[in-house]
């Protein structure tokens, strides 16, 4: 959908008037773009870096109701998230997949196990299904022998879902574009255009690749810049309202931490709810919750303290595996935007989203990956008066239907078919023709053909876009896939139209970014 030359093509028509500009290309902006396009609006999304490169590629990757929000008695958020979860599993089959979780109770836990049973009872009531069971210790250790020696008492098995967050963003943006919207990456909104009355009337965009700028006018400007949202708000005099909270994950190869089910447990140090989750052939252990004091302009990364905290968790839950930092395959960190209320403990801040209208600038931030459609619809509802005659469609599907597409992919095994359909949606058949979709890349679930399709049609501007977000080798492969670069080069260099000097520069930049942000060279705090 975003084939070579697409950025120039969009830049060429930026000065035409738009109905709606969405600033920010994470899941929030993507959802708004897709819903606006379905309403028939002329909509443009501008992302300062790569699509999904903010928080939306750095989550725990759960599509979930959020069991822990029950603790805050936030039933509305949980009910809404559960409904969206179930719809996403149905419509995003192959990209959003059901996940069995064990809510585990350990000898030293403060919370007694009956509370777990009660919480899951409530969770199922809110989801209107009965989907959990108590697992005695003996069976638990058969299911998850990695817990041997940990003092685990029992568990409840329940179900949520998981996804590839960056791919979800891309699928949703792709649907917006297919419905007539436009999207640009590496296009930063540097300023706001104002009418005489002071009302926001557009944005000044800068192309971070070429340096060109454009004044882009629209009836409505939406600020979907997540943790950065206060920056644009400051331009209309909005006082700071967001608290930036970092959450990080350790990624272990399945060969060192093989899990046949996800685990939810309380951290032995501060009793926060944390996870160990099998994902795409690796195991994610996270997350932390710490105030992010670093400059937001720099890519976030894990601190040494967070690494220690997560290693303490891994050793507590899996003592028999003797895990050490040397076993860690990669790390990643993301920054949540939460509306700051001043409470001391970051974990106590609400995860609900917020919608503010200031001088015509509509800011939507906070919330969850899972509830992107709810946020999109609320945003568009708030500006409906600007678009008389355009109606927000009745609550329809979140993702476009791919019914009937599977038949054309019958040469692929069922798991690969599902993967390709989920990732590429309506473009699946075209995508599956470009390369090899049978051989996995190393010990990951990714296929070599995915790299080729991404390079050809998924808006890759830099090598890191390809390796960190289109195909997640930066998280999944040893050393972020640096040893695979010669083979990757033969597959994608021509597709990307890069000469040798450009390839070498991109390779250097990727190696450096990976080392500093995704490896195990941690920051001080
Ligand atoms: C550690 C962690 C774990 C999480 N786990 C889960 C989970 O398991 N499930 C779940 O549902 N949710 C989860 N979340 C929450 C979820 O990830 C976020 O709510 C969601 O990704 C936020 O999306 P967003 O689009 O609002 O922000 P972002 O994804 O950060 O997107 C904002 C974008 O705006 C861009 N931008 C900033 N300034 C400008 C500008 N001037 N011009 C143009 N673009 C700009 C940025 O580059 C960025 O890409 C988690 C969050 C964290 C931090």
Coordinates of C-alpha atoms and ligand atoms in Angstrom, one line a residue:
X1 CA 0.0 0.0 0.0
X2 CA 2.9 2.4 0.8
X3 CA 5.0 1.6 -2.3
X4 CA 8.2 3.4 -3.3
X5 CA 7.6 7.0 -4.1
X6 CA 4.5 7.3 -2.0
X7 CA 5.9 9.9 0.3
X8 CA 6.7 12.3 -2.6
X9 CA 3.3 11.7 -4.0
X10 CA 1.6 12.7 -0.7
X11 CA 4.0 15.6 -0.2
X12 CA 2.9 16.8 -3.6
X13 CA -0.7 17.3 -2.5
X14 CA -0.3 18.4 1.1
X15 CA -1.4 21.9 0.3
X16 CA -4.9 20.9 -0.8
X17 CA -7.4 21.4 2.1
X18 CA -8.0 18.4 4.4
X19 CA -10.9 17.5 6.6
X20 CA -8.8 16.1 9.3
X21 CA -5.1 15.9 10.2
X22 CA -4.0 13.3 12.8
X23 CA -0.7 14.1 14.3
X24 CA 1.0 10.9 15.6
X25 CA 1.2 7.5 14.0
X26 CA 0.8 5.1 16.9
X27 CA -2.3 3.0 17.4
X28 CA -4.4 6.0 18.6
X29 CA -3.7 8.0 15.5
X30 CA -4.0 4.9 13.3
X31 CA -7.4 4.1 14.7
X32 CA -8.7 7.7 14.1
X33 CA -7.3 7.7 10.5
X34 CA -9.1 4.5 9.7
X35 CA -12.4 5.5 11.2
X36 CA -12.3 8.9 9.6
X37 CA -11.6 7.4 6.2
X38 CA -14.5 5.0 6.7
X39 CA -16.7 8.2 7.3
X40 CA -15.5 9.5 3.9
X41 CA -13.3 12.3 5.4
X42 CA -10.2 13.5 3.6
X43 CA -7.8 12.5 6.3
X44 CA -4.0 12.8 6.7
X45 CA -1.8 11.2 9.3
X46 CA 1.6 12.6 10.0
X47 CA 4.1 10.7 12.1
X48 CA 7.4 12.3 13.3
X49 CA 9.4 9.1 13.1
X50 CA 8.2 5.7 11.9
X51 CA 4.7 4.4 12.2
X52 CA 4.3 2.7 15.6
X53 CA 7.8 3.7 16.7
X54 CA 6.5 5.4 19.9
X55 CA 4.9 3.4 22.6
X56 CA 2.8 1.3 20.2
X57 CA 5.6 -1.0 19.4
X58 CA 6.8 -1.3 23.0
X59 CA 3.8 -2.7 24.9
X60 CA 3.4 -6.0 26.6
X61 CA 1.4 -6.9 23.4
X62 CA -1.7 -8.0 25.2
X63 CA -5.1 -7.4 23.9
X64 CA -6.9 -7.7 27.2
X65 CA -9.5 -6.6 29.6
X66 CA -6.8 -5.7 32.1
X67 CA -7.4 -7.9 35.2
X68 CA -5.4 -5.5 37.3
X69 CA -7.8 -2.7 36.6
X70 CA -10.3 -4.6 38.7
X71 CA -8.1 -3.7 41.7
X72 CA -8.9 -0.1 40.9
X73 CA -12.6 -1.0 40.6
X74 CA -12.5 0.4 37.1
X75 CA -15.3 -1.8 35.7
X76 CA -16.1 0.5 32.8
X77 CA -12.6 0.3 31.4
X78 CA -12.5 -3.5 31.9
X79 CA -15.9 -4.1 30.3
X80 CA -15.1 -1.9 27.3
X81 CA -11.6 -3.6 26.9
X82 CA -13.1 -7.1 27.1
X83 CA -15.6 -6.2 24.3
X84 CA -12.9 -4.8 22.1
X85 CA -10.6 -7.8 22.8
X86 CA -13.3 -10.3 21.7
X87 CA -14.0 -8.3 18.5
X88 CA -10.3 -8.0 17.7
X89 CA -9.8 -11.7 18.2
X90 CA -12.6 -12.4 15.8
X91 CA -11.8 -9.9 13.1
X92 CA -8.0 -9.8 13.5
X93 CA -7.6 -13.6 13.3
X94 CA -3.9 -14.4 12.8
X95 CA -2.8 -11.1 14.2
X96 CA -4.7 -11.0 17.4
X97 CA -4.7 -14.5 18.9
X98 CA -6.2 -16.0 22.0
X99 CA -3.7 -16.5 24.8
X100 CA -4.0 -18.8 27.8
X101 CA -2.7 -17.2 31.0
X102 CA -2.0 -18.7 34.4
X103 CA -2.7 -16.4 37.3
X104 CA -0.2 -17.8 39.7
X105 CA -0.1 -17.7 43.5
X106 CA 3.3 -18.1 45.4
X107 CA 3.9 -18.9 49.0
X108 CA 5.3 -15.4 49.8
X109 CA 2.5 -13.5 48.0
X110 CA 0.5 -11.0 50.1
X111 CA -2.7 -11.7 48.2
X112 CA -4.5 -14.8 49.1
X113 CA -5.5 -17.1 46.2
X114 CA -9.2 -16.8 46.8
X115 CA -8.9 -13.2 45.7
X116 CA -7.7 -14.5 42.3
X117 CA -10.8 -16.7 42.0
X118 CA -13.0 -13.8 42.8
X119 CA -11.3 -11.5 40.4
X120 CA -11.6 -14.0 37.5
X121 CA -15.2 -14.6 38.4
X122 CA -15.8 -10.9 38.0
X123 CA -13.7 -10.8 34.8
X124 CA -15.8 -13.5 33.3
X125 CA -19.0 -11.8 34.4
X126 CA -17.9 -8.6 32.7
X127 CA -16.9 -10.6 29.5
X128 CA -20.2 -12.5 29.7
X129 CA -18.5 -15.9 29.4
X130 CA -17.2 -18.6 31.7
X131 CA -13.6 -19.2 30.9
X132 CA -11.4 -19.9 33.9
X133 CA -10.5 -22.8 36.0
X134 CA -8.4 -23.6 39.1
X135 CA -5.2 -25.5 38.4
X136 CA -3.7 -27.5 41.4
X137 CA 0.0 -27.3 42.0
X138 CA 0.8 -30.8 40.6
X139 CA -0.9 -30.1 37.3
X140 CA 0.6 -26.6 37.1
X141 CA 4.1 -28.0 37.4
X142 CA 3.3 -30.5 34.7
X143 CA 2.0 -27.6 32.4
X144 CA 4.8 -25.2 33.3
X145 CA 7.8 -27.2 34.7
X146 CA 9.9 -24.1 34.5
X147 CA 8.2 -23.0 37.8
X148 CA 9.7 -25.9 39.7
X149 CA 11.2 -24.9 43.0
X150 CA 9.6 -21.4 43.0
X151 CA 7.2 -22.0 45.9
X152 CA 4.2 -21.7 43.5
X153 CA 1.0 -22.7 45.2
X154 CA -1.7 -22.9 42.6
X155 CA -2.9 -21.1 39.6
X156 CA -6.1 -20.1 37.8
X157 CA -6.1 -20.5 34.1
X158 CA -7.9 -17.8 32.1
X159 CA -7.8 -16.3 28.6
X160 CA -7.0 -13.0 27.0
X161 CA -5.3 -12.3 23.7
X162 CA -2.0 -11.1 22.3
X163 CA -0.8 -9.4 19.1
X164 CA 2.2 -7.9 17.4
X165 CA 1.6 -4.2 18.4
X166 CA 3.6 -2.6 15.6
X167 CA 1.9 -4.8 13.0
X168 CA -1.5 -3.9 14.4
X169 CA -0.7 -0.2 13.9
X170 CA 0.4 -0.9 10.3
X171 CA -2.6 -3.0 9.5
X172 CA -4.9 -0.2 10.8
X173 CA -3.1 2.5 8.9
X174 CA -3.1 0.3 5.8
X175 CA -6.9 0.1 6.1
X176 CA -7.2 3.9 6.4
X177 CA -5.1 4.3 3.3
X178 CA -7.2 1.7 1.4
X179 CA -10.3 3.7 2.3
X180 CA -8.8 6.8 0.8
X181 CA -6.8 8.4 3.6
X182 CA -3.1 9.4 3.4
X183 CA -0.3 8.7 5.8
X184 CA 3.3 10.0 6.1
X185 CA 6.1 8.8 8.3
X186 CA 9.1 11.0 9.2
X187 CA 6.8 14.0 8.9
X188 CA 6.9 16.0 12.1
X189 CA 4.3 18.6 13.1
X190 CA 6.5 21.5 14.1
X191 CA 3.9 24.1 14.7
X192 CA 0.2 24.9 14.5
X193 CA -1.4 27.2 12.1
X194 CA -4.0 29.5 13.7
X195 CA -6.9 31.5 12.5
X196 CA -7.2 35.2 13.6
X197 CA -9.5 34.0 16.3
X198 CA -6.7 31.8 17.6
X199 CA -8.5 28.6 16.5
X200 CA -6.1 25.9 15.3
X201 CA -6.5 25.6 11.5
X202 CA -3.7 23.2 10.5
X203 CA 0.0 22.3 11.1
X204 CA 3.4 23.0 9.7
X205 CA 5.0 19.7 8.7
X206 CA 8.7 19.1 8.3
X207 CA 10.0 16.2 6.3
X208 CA 12.7 14.8 8.5
X209 CA 14.2 13.1 5.4
X210 CA 14.6 16.0 3.1
X211 CA 14.0 19.0 5.3
X212 CA 11.2 20.4 3.2
X213 CA 8.2 21.9 5.0
X214 CA 4.6 22.5 4.2
X215 CA 1.7 24.4 5.7
X216 CA -1.2 21.9 5.8
X217 CA -4.7 23.2 6.5
X218 CA -7.6 21.2 7.9
X219 CA -11.0 21.6 9.5
X220 CA -9.8 19.6 12.5
X221 CA -6.4 18.8 13.9
X222 CA -6.1 15.9 16.3
X223 CA -3.2 15.6 18.6
X224 CA -2.6 11.8 19.0
X225 CA 1.0 12.1 20.0
X226 CA 0.8 9.9 23.1
X227 CA 3.5 10.7 25.7
X228 CA 4.5 13.7 23.7
X229 CA 1.0 15.2 23.7
X230 CA 1.8 18.1 26.0
X231 CA 4.3 19.5 23.5
X232 CA 1.6 20.4 20.9
X233 CA -0.8 21.4 23.7
X234 CA 1.8 23.9 25.0
X235 CA 1.4 25.8 21.6
X236 CA -2.2 26.6 22.5
X237 CA -1.3 27.5 26.0
X238 CA -2.3 24.1 27.5
X239 CA -0.7 23.5 30.9
X240 CA 1.2 20.2 31.3
X241 CA -1.1 17.4 32.3
X242 CA 0.7 14.2 31.5
X243 CA 3.0 12.1 33.6
X244 CA 5.4 10.0 31.5
X245 CA 5.9 6.5 33.0
X246 CA 8.3 4.1 31.5
X247 CA 7.7 0.4 31.2
X248 CA 10.4 -2.1 30.1
X249 CA 10.7 -5.7 29.1
X250 CA 13.4 -8.4 29.0
X251 CA 13.2 -10.8 26.0
X252 CA 14.5 -14.3 26.5
X253 CA 15.0 -16.9 23.8
X254 CA 12.6 -19.8 24.1
X255 CA 15.7 -22.1 24.4
X256 CA 16.4 -20.5 27.8
X257 CA 12.9 -19.8 29.0
X258 CA 10.4 -22.0 27.2
X259 CA 6.9 -21.3 28.4
X260 CA 3.8 -23.2 27.2
X261 CA 1.5 -20.6 28.7
X262 CA 1.7 -17.0 29.9
X263 CA 2.1 -16.3 33.6
X264 CA 0.7 -13.4 35.6
X265 CA 2.2 -13.1 39.1
X266 CA 3.1 -10.5 41.7
X267 CA 6.6 -9.2 41.8
X268 CA 8.4 -10.4 44.9
X269 CA 9.8 -6.9 45.7
X270 CA 6.9 -4.6 45.4
X271 CA 3.9 -6.9 44.7
X272 CA 3.0 -5.3 41.4
X273 CA 1.3 -7.5 38.8
X274 CA 3.8 -8.6 36.2
X275 CA 4.0 -11.0 33.3
X276 CA 6.1 -13.7 31.6
X277 CA 4.6 -14.3 28.1
X278 CA 5.5 -16.5 25.2
X279 CA 5.4 -14.3 22.1
X280 CA 6.6 -15.0 18.5
X281 CA 9.0 -17.7 19.7
X282 CA 10.6 -15.7 22.5
X283 CA 9.5 -15.0 26.1
X284 CA 8.7 -11.5 27.3
X285 CA 9.3 -10.6 31.0
X286 CA 7.9 -7.3 32.2
X287 CA 7.0 -4.7 32.9
X288 CA 8.3 -2.0 35.1
X289 CA 6.6 1.3 36.1
X290 CA 9.0 4.1 36.7
X291 CA 8.9 7.9 36.1
X292 CA 10.6 8.6 32.8
X293 CA 12.9 11.6 33.4
X294 CA 15.0 11.3 30.2
X295 CA 14.5 13.6 27.3
X296 CA 11.4 12.5 25.3
X297 CA 13.3 13.3 22.1
X298 CA 15.6 10.4 22.7
X299 CA 14.5 6.8 22.1
X300 CA 13.7 5.3 25.6
X301 CA 15.7 2.3 26.8
X302 CA 15.9 0.2 30.0
X303 CA 17.9 1.3 33.0
X304 CA 20.2 -0.9 35.0
X305 CA 17.8 -0.7 37.9
X306 CA 14.9 -2.0 35.8
X307 CA 17.0 -4.8 34.5
X308 CA 17.8 -5.9 38.0
X309 CA 14.2 -5.7 39.0
X310 CA 13.1 -7.8 36.1
X311 CA 15.9 -10.3 36.6
X312 CA 14.8 -10.6 40.2
X313 CA 11.4 -11.6 38.9
X314 CA 12.7 -14.1 36.5
X315 CA 14.8 -15.8 39.2
X316 CA 11.9 -15.8 41.6
X317 CA 9.5 -17.5 39.2
X318 CA 12.0 -19.8 37.4
X319 CA 14.8 -20.6 40.0
X320 CA 15.6 -23.9 38.4
X321 CA 16.6 -22.3 35.1
X322 CA 19.4 -20.3 36.6
X323 CA 18.7 -17.3 34.4
X324 CA 21.2 -14.5 34.1
X325 CA 21.5 -11.3 32.1
X326 CA 23.7 -13.2 29.7
X327 CA 20.6 -15.1 28.6
X328 CA 18.7 -12.0 27.6
X329 CA 18.2 -11.8 23.9
X330 CA 17.0 -8.2 23.7
X331 CA 15.3 -5.5 25.8
X332 CA 12.9 -2.7 25.0
X333 CA 11.3 0.2 26.8
X334 CA 8.2 2.4 26.2
X335 CA 6.7 5.5 27.7
X336 CA 3.1 5.6 28.8
X337 CA 1.1 8.8 28.8
X338 CA -1.0 9.0 31.9
X339 CA -3.0 11.9 33.2
X340 CA -0.9 12.9 36.2
X341 CA -2.8 13.3 39.5
X342 CA 0.2 13.6 41.7
X343 CA 0.0 10.2 43.5
X344 CA 3.5 9.0 44.5
X345 CA 3.2 5.5 43.1
X346 CA 3.2 5.5 39.2
X347 CA 1.3 2.2 39.2
X348 CA -1.7 3.9 40.9
X349 CA -2.3 6.4 38.1
X350 CA -5.4 5.6 36.0
X351 CA -4.9 4.1 32.5
X352 CA -8.0 5.6 31.1
X353 CA -7.7 7.8 28.1
X354 CA -8.4 11.6 28.0
X355 CA -9.9 13.9 25.4
X356 CA -9.3 17.6 25.6
X357 CA -10.3 20.4 23.2
X358 CA -8.2 23.5 23.4
X359 CA -8.5 26.3 20.8
X360 CA -9.8 23.7 18.4
X361 CA -6.9 21.3 19.0
X362 CA -8.3 18.0 20.0
X363 CA -5.9 15.9 22.1
X364 CA -6.6 12.2 22.7
X365 CA -4.1 10.4 24.8
X366 CA -3.6 7.7 27.4
X367 CA -5.7 4.5 27.1
X368 CA -4.6 1.2 25.8
X369 CA -3.7 -0.6 22.6
X370 CA -6.8 -2.7 23.1
X371 CA -9.2 0.2 23.1
X372 CA -8.0 2.1 20.1
X373 CA -11.3 1.9 18.3
X374 CA -13.2 3.3 21.3
X375 CA -10.8 6.2 21.4
X376 CA -11.1 6.8 17.7
X377 CA -14.9 6.9 17.8
X378 CA -15.0 9.2 20.8
X379 CA -12.6 11.6 19.0
X380 CA -14.7 11.7 15.8
X381 CA -17.9 12.1 17.8
X382 CA -16.4 15.1 19.5
X383 CA -15.9 16.9 16.2
X384 CA -19.0 15.7 14.3
X385 CA -20.4 19.2 14.0
X386 CA -17.5 20.1 11.7
X387 CA -18.7 17.5 9.2
X388 CA -22.4 17.9 8.6
X389 CA -23.7 15.2 6.4
X390 CA -20.9 12.8 7.3
X391 CA -22.0 10.1 9.8
X392 CA -19.8 7.9 12.0
X393 CA -20.9 4.5 10.8
X394 CA -22.8 2.4 13.3
X395 CA -20.4 0.4 15.4
X396 CA -19.2 -1.8 12.6
X397 CA -16.1 -4.0 12.3
X398 CA -12.8 -2.8 13.6
X399 CA -10.8 -4.4 10.8
X400 CA -11.8 -5.0 7.2
X401 CA -13.1 -8.5 6.4
X402 CA -10.7 -10.9 4.9
X403 CA -13.3 -13.6 4.3
X404 CA -12.6 -15.5 1.2
X405 CA -8.9 -14.5 1.0
X406 CA -7.7 -17.7 2.6
X407 CA -8.6 -19.9 -0.4
X408 CA -5.9 -18.2 -2.5
X409 CA -3.3 -19.1 0.1
X410 CA -4.0 -22.8 0.3
X411 CA -0.4 -23.7 -0.7
X412 CA 0.7 -22.4 2.7
X413 CA 0.3 -24.4 5.9
X414 CA -2.6 -23.3 8.1
X415 CA -0.4 -21.5 10.7
X416 CA 1.4 -19.5 8.0
X417 CA -1.9 -18.7 6.2
X418 CA -3.3 -17.3 9.4
X419 CA -0.1 -15.3 10.0
X420 CA -0.1 -13.8 6.5
X421 CA -3.9 -13.0 6.6
X422 CA -3.6 -11.4 10.0
X423 CA -0.6 -9.3 9.2
X424 CA -1.5 -8.1 5.7
X425 CA -5.4 -8.3 5.8
X426 CA -6.8 -7.6 2.3
X427 CA -3.2 -7.4 0.9
X428 CA -2.3 -11.0 2.0
X429 CA -2.5 -12.6 -1.4
X430 CA -0.3 -10.1 -3.1
X431 CA 2.2 -10.1 -0.1
X432 CA 2.5 -13.9 -0.1
X433 CA 3.6 -13.9 -3.7
X434 CA 6.8 -11.9 -3.3
X435 CA 9.1 -14.3 -1.5
X436 CA 9.6 -17.3 0.6
X437 CA 6.9 -17.7 3.3
X438 CA 7.8 -21.2 4.3
X439 CA 11.3 -20.9 5.9
X440 CA 11.3 -19.2 9.3
X441 CA 14.0 -16.7 10.0
X442 CA 16.3 -18.3 12.6
X443 CA 14.3 -19.5 15.7
X444 CA 11.6 -16.9 15.2
X445 CA 8.2 -17.3 13.6
X446 CA 8.9 -14.6 11.0
X447 CA 9.4 -15.6 7.3
X448 CA 11.9 -14.3 4.9
X449 CA 9.2 -13.2 2.5
X450 CA 7.9 -10.8 5.1
X451 CA 11.1 -8.7 4.7
X452 CA 10.6 -8.5 0.9
X453 CA 7.0 -7.4 1.1
X454 CA 7.8 -4.9 3.8
X455 CA 10.6 -3.4 1.8
X456 CA 8.3 -3.2 -1.3
X457 CA 5.0 -2.0 0.1
X458 CA 5.1 -1.0 3.8
X459 CA 6.6 2.4 3.9
X460 CA 10.1 1.5 5.0
X461 CA 12.3 4.6 5.1
X462 CA 15.2 3.2 7.3
X463 CA 16.6 -0.2 8.0
X464 CA 15.4 0.1 11.6
X465 CA 11.8 0.5 10.4
X466 CA 12.2 -2.9 8.6
X467 CA 14.0 -4.8 11.4
X468 CA 12.4 -3.3 14.5
X469 CA 8.8 -2.8 13.4
X470 CA 7.8 -4.5 10.1
X471 CA 9.5 -7.7 10.9
X472 CA 10.5 -7.8 14.6
X473 CA 14.0 -9.3 14.3
X474 CA 15.4 -6.5 16.5
X475 CA 13.5 -8.2 19.4
X476 CA 13.4 -11.8 18.2
X477 CA 16.7 -12.6 16.6
X478 CA 20.1 -13.0 18.4
X479 CA 21.9 -9.6 18.3
X480 CA 18.9 -8.1 16.7
X481 CA 19.6 -10.1 13.6
X482 CA 23.0 -8.4 12.9
X483 CA 24.4 -11.7 11.7
X484 CA 21.6 -12.0 9.2
X485 CA 22.2 -8.7 7.5
X486 CA 24.2 -10.1 4.5
X487 CA 21.2 -12.4 3.6
X488 CA 18.7 -9.6 4.4
X489 CA 20.6 -7.3 2.1
X490 CA 20.3 -9.6 -0.9
X491 CA 16.6 -9.7 -0.4
X492 CA 15.8 -6.1 0.2
X493 CA 18.4 -3.7 -1.0
X494 CA 17.1 -3.5 -4.6
X495 CA 13.5 -3.3 -3.4
X496 CA 14.4 -0.3 -1.2
X497 CA 16.4 1.3 -4.1
X498 CA 19.5 1.9 -1.9
X499 CA 23.0 2.1 -3.3
X500 CA 25.8 0.4 -1.4
X501 CA 26.8 3.6 0.4
X502 CA 23.3 4.0 1.7
X503 CA 23.0 0.4 2.7
X504 CA 26.3 0.7 4.7
X505 CA 25.1 3.8 6.4
X506 CA 21.8 2.2 7.3
X507 CA 23.5 -0.9 8.6
X508 CA 25.8 1.2 10.9
X509 CA 22.9 3.2 12.2
X510 CA 20.9 0.0 12.9
X511 CA 23.7 -1.7 14.7
X512 CA 24.2 1.4 16.9
X513 CA 20.5 1.9 17.7
X514 CA 20.2 -1.8 18.6
X515 CA 23.2 -1.8 20.8
X516 CA 22.1 1.3 22.7
X517 CA 18.4 0.8 22.9
X518 CA 17.6 -2.9 22.5
X519 CA 20.6 -4.7 23.8
X520 CA 21.9 -5.0 27.4
X521 CA 23.9 -1.8 27.7
X522 CA 21.7 -0.1 30.2
X523 CA 21.2 3.6 31.1
X524 CA 21.9 4.8 34.6
X525 CA 18.2 5.5 35.4
Ligands
LIG1 C1 5.3 -0.9 29.0 C2 4.0 -0.8 28.4 C3 3.2 -1.9 28.2 C4 1.9 -1.8 27.7 N1 1.2 -2.9 27.5 C5 -0.1 -2.9 26.9 C6 -0.8 -4.0 26.6 O1 -0.3 -5.2 26.9 N2 -2.0 -3.9 26.1 C7 -2.6 -2.7 25.8 O2 -3.7 -2.7 25.4 N3 -1.9 -1.6 26.1 C8 -0.6 -1.6 26.6 N4 0.1 -0.5 26.8 C9 -0.5 0.8 26.4 C10 -0.3 1.1 25.0 O3 0.9 0.7 24.5 C11 -0.5 2.6 24.7 O4 -1.7 3.0 25.3 C12 -0.5 2.9 23.2 O5 0.5 2.3 22.5 C13 -0.5 4.4 23.0 O6 -0.6 4.7 21.6 P1 -0.5 6.1 21.1 O7 -0.8 6.1 19.6 O8 -1.4 7.0 21.9 O9 1.0 6.6 21.4 P2 2.3 6.3 20.6 O10 2.3 4.9 20.1 O11 3.4 6.7 21.4 O12 2.2 7.2 19.3 C14 2.4 8.6 19.4 C15 3.2 9.0 18.2 O13 3.3 10.4 18.0 C16 4.5 10.7 17.4 N5 4.7 12.2 17.6 C17 5.1 12.8 18.7 N6 5.2 14.1 18.4 C18 4.9 14.3 17.1 C19 4.9 15.4 16.3 N7 5.1 16.7 16.7 N8 4.5 15.3 15.0 C20 4.2 14.0 14.5 N9 4.3 12.9 15.3 C21 4.6 13.1 16.6 C22 5.5 9.8 18.1 O14 6.7 9.7 17.3 C23 4.7 8.6 18.3 O15 4.9 7.6 17.3 C24 1.4 -0.5 27.3 C25 2.2 0.6 27.5 C26 3.4 0.5 28.0 C27 4.3 1.7 28.2

